[in-house]
PDB file of C-alpha atoms in Angstrom:
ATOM      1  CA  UNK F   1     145.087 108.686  94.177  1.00  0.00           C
ATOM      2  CA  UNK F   2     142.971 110.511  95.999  1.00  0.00           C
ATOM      3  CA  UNK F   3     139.880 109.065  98.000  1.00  0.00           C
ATOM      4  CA  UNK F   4     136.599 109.616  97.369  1.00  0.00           C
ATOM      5  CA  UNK F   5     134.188 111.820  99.564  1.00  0.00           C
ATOM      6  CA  UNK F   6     131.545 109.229 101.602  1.00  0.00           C
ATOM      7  CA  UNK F   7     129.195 112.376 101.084  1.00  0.00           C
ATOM      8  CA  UNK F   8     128.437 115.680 100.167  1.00  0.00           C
ATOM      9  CA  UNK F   9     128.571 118.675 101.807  1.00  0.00           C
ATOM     10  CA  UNK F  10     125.395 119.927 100.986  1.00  0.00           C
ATOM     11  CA  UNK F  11     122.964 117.439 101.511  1.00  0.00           C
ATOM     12  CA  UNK F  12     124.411 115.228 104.841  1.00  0.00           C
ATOM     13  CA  UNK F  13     123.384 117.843 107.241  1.00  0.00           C
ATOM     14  CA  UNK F  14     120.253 119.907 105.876  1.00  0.00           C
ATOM     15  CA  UNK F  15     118.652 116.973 105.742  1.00  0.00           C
ATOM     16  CA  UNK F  16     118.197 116.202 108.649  1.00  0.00           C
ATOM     17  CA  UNK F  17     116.170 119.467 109.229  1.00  0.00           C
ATOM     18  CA  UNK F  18     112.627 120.189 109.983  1.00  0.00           C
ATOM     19  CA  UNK F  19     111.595 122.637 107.235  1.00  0.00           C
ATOM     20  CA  UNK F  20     108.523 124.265 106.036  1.00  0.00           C
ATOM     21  CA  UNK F  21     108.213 126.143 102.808  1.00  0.00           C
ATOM     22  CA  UNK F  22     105.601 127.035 100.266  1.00  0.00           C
ATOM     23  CA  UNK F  23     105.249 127.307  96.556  1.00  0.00           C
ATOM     24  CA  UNK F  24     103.002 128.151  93.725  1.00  0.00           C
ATOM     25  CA  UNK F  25     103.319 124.950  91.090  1.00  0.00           C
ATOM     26  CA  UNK F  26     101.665 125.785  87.590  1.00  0.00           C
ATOM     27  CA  UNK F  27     100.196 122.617  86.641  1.00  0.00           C
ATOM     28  CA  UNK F  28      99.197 123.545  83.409  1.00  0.00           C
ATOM     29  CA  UNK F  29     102.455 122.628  81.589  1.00  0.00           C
ATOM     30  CA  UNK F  30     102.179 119.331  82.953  1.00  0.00           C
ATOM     31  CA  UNK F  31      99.258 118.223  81.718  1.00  0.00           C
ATOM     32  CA  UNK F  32     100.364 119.216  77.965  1.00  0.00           C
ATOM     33  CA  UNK F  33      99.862 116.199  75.428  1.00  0.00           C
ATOM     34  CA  UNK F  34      97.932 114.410  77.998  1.00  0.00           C
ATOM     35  CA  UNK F  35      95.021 112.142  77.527  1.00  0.00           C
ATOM     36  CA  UNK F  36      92.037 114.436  79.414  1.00  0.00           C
ATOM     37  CA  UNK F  37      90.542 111.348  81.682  1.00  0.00           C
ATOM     38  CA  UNK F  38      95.086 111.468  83.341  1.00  0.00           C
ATOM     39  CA  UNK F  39      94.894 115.075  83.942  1.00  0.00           C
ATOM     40  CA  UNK F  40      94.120 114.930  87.280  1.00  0.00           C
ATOM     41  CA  UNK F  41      96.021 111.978  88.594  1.00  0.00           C
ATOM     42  CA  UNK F  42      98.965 113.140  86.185  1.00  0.00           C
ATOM     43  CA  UNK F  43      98.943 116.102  88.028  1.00  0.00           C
ATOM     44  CA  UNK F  44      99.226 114.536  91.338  1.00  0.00           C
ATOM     45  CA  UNK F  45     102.193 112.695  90.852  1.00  0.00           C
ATOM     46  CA  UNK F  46     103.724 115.251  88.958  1.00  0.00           C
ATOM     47  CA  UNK F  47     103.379 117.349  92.704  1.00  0.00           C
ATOM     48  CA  UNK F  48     104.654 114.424  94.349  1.00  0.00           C
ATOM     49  CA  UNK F  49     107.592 113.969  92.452  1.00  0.00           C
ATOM     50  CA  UNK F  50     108.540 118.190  92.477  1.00  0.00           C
ATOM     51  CA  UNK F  51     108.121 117.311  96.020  1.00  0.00           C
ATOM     52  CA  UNK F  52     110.309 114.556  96.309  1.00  0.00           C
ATOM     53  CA  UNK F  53     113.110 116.802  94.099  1.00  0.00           C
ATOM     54  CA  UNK F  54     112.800 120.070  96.218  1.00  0.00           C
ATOM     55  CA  UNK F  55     112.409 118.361 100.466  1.00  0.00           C
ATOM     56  CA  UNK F  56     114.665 115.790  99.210  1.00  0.00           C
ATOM     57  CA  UNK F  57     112.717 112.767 100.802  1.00  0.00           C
ATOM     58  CA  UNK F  58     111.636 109.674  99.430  1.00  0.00           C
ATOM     59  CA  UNK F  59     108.622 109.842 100.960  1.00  0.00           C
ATOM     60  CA  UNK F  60     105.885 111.934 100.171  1.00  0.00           C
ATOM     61  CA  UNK F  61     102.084 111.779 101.678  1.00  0.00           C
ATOM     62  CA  UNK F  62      99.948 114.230 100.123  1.00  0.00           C
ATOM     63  CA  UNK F  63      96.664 115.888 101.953  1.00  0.00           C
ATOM     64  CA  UNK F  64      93.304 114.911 101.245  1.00  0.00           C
ATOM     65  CA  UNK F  65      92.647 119.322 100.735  1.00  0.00           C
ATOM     66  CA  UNK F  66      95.328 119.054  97.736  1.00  0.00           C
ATOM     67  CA  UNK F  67      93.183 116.578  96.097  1.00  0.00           C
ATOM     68  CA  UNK F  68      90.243 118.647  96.399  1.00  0.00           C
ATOM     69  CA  UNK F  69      92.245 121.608  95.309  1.00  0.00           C
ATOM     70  CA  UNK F  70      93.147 119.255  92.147  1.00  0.00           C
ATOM     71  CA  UNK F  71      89.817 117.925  91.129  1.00  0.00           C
ATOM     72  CA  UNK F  72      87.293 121.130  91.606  1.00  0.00           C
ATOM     73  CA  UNK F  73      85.928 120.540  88.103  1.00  0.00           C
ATOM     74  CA  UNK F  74      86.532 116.792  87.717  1.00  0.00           C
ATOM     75  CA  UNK F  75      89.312 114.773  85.977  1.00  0.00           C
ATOM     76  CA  UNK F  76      90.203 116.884  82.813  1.00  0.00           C
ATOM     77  CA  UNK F  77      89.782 120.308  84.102  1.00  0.00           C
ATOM     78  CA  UNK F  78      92.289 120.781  86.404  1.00  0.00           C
ATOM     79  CA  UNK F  79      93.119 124.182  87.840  1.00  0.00           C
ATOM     80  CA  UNK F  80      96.533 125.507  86.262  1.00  0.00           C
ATOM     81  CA  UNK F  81      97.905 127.023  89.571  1.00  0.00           C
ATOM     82  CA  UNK F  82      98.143 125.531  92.949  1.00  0.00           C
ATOM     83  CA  UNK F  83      99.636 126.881  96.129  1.00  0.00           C
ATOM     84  CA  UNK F  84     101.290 124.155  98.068  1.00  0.00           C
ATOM     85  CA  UNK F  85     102.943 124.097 101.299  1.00  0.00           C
ATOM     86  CA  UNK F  86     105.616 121.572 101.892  1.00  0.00           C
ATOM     87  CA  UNK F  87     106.774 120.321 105.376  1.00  0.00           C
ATOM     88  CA  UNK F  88     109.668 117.991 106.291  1.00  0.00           C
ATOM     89  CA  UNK F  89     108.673 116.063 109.052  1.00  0.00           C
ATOM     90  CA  UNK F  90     110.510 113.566 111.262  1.00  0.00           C
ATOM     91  CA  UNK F  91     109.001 109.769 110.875  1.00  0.00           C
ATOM     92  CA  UNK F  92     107.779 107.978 114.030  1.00  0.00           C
ATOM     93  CA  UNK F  93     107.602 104.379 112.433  1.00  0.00           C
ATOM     94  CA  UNK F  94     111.284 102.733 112.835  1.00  0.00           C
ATOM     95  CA  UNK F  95     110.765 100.795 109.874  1.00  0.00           C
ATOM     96  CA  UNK F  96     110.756 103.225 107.370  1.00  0.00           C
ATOM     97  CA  UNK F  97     112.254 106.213 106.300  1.00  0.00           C
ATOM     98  CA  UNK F  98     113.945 108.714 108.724  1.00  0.00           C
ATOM     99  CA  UNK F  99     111.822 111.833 106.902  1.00  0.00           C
ATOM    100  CA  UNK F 100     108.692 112.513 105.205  1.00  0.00           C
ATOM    101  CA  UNK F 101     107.036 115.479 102.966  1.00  0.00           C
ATOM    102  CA  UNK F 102     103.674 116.166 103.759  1.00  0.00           C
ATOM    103  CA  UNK F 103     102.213 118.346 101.110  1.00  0.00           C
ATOM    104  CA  UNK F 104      98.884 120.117 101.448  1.00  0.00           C
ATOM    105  CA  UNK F 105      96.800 122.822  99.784  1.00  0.00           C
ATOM    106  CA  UNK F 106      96.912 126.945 100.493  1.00  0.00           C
ATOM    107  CA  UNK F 107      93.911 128.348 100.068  1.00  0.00           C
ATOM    108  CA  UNK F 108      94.145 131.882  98.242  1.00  0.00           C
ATOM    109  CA  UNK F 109      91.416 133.843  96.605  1.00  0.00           C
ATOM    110  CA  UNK F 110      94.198 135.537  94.115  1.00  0.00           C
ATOM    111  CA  UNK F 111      98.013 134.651  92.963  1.00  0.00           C
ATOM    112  CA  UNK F 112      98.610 137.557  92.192  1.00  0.00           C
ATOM    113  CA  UNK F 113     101.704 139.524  94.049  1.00  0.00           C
ATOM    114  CA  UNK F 114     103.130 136.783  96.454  1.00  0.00           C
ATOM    115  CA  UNK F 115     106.346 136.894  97.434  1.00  0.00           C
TER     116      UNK F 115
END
């Protein structure tokens, strides 16, 4: 029989990185068959939890310029783009996790022709 792998080879070391990285989230398909007084929050933690999935840490803590990036025109007209930027930060509590995500809010007049 052959023994099973304590963990994989992808994941064990990157994650112990510091990285930064940036992305363009369009909100608008999550808020699709959506009462219009969730949008907002809806959209929130549907940014935490793409955050969670792409920095692979548990825990995320989310800038207060995101939030004003989210709710420009109140709770059911959200803005269908945002530009994020995602860091991967070390923790300095001992008690809790060994990483965090901080996600805040790019300013950008246009969208168009990032790379």
């Amino acid at each position: 029989m052959a023994l099973a792998k304590k963990w994989s080879r992808k994941g064990h070391l990157a994650m112990n990185k510091i990285v930064t990285r940036e992305y363009t989230i369009n909100t608008h398909k999550c808020i699709q068959r959506v009462a219009f007084k969730k949008c907002a929050p809806g959209v929130l933690k549907w940014i935490q939890k793409s955050a969670m999935k792409k920095m692979e840490t548990p825990d995320v803590h989310t800038d207060t310029s995101l939030s004003k990036a989210v709710w420009p025109k109140g709770i059911s007209n959200v803005s269908h783009h945002v530009h994020l930027l995602l860091i991967r930060k070390c923790n300095e509590h001992e008690e809790s996790h060994q990483l965090y995500t901080l996600v805040s809010h790019v300013p950008l007049t246009t969208l168009k022709n990032l790379q």
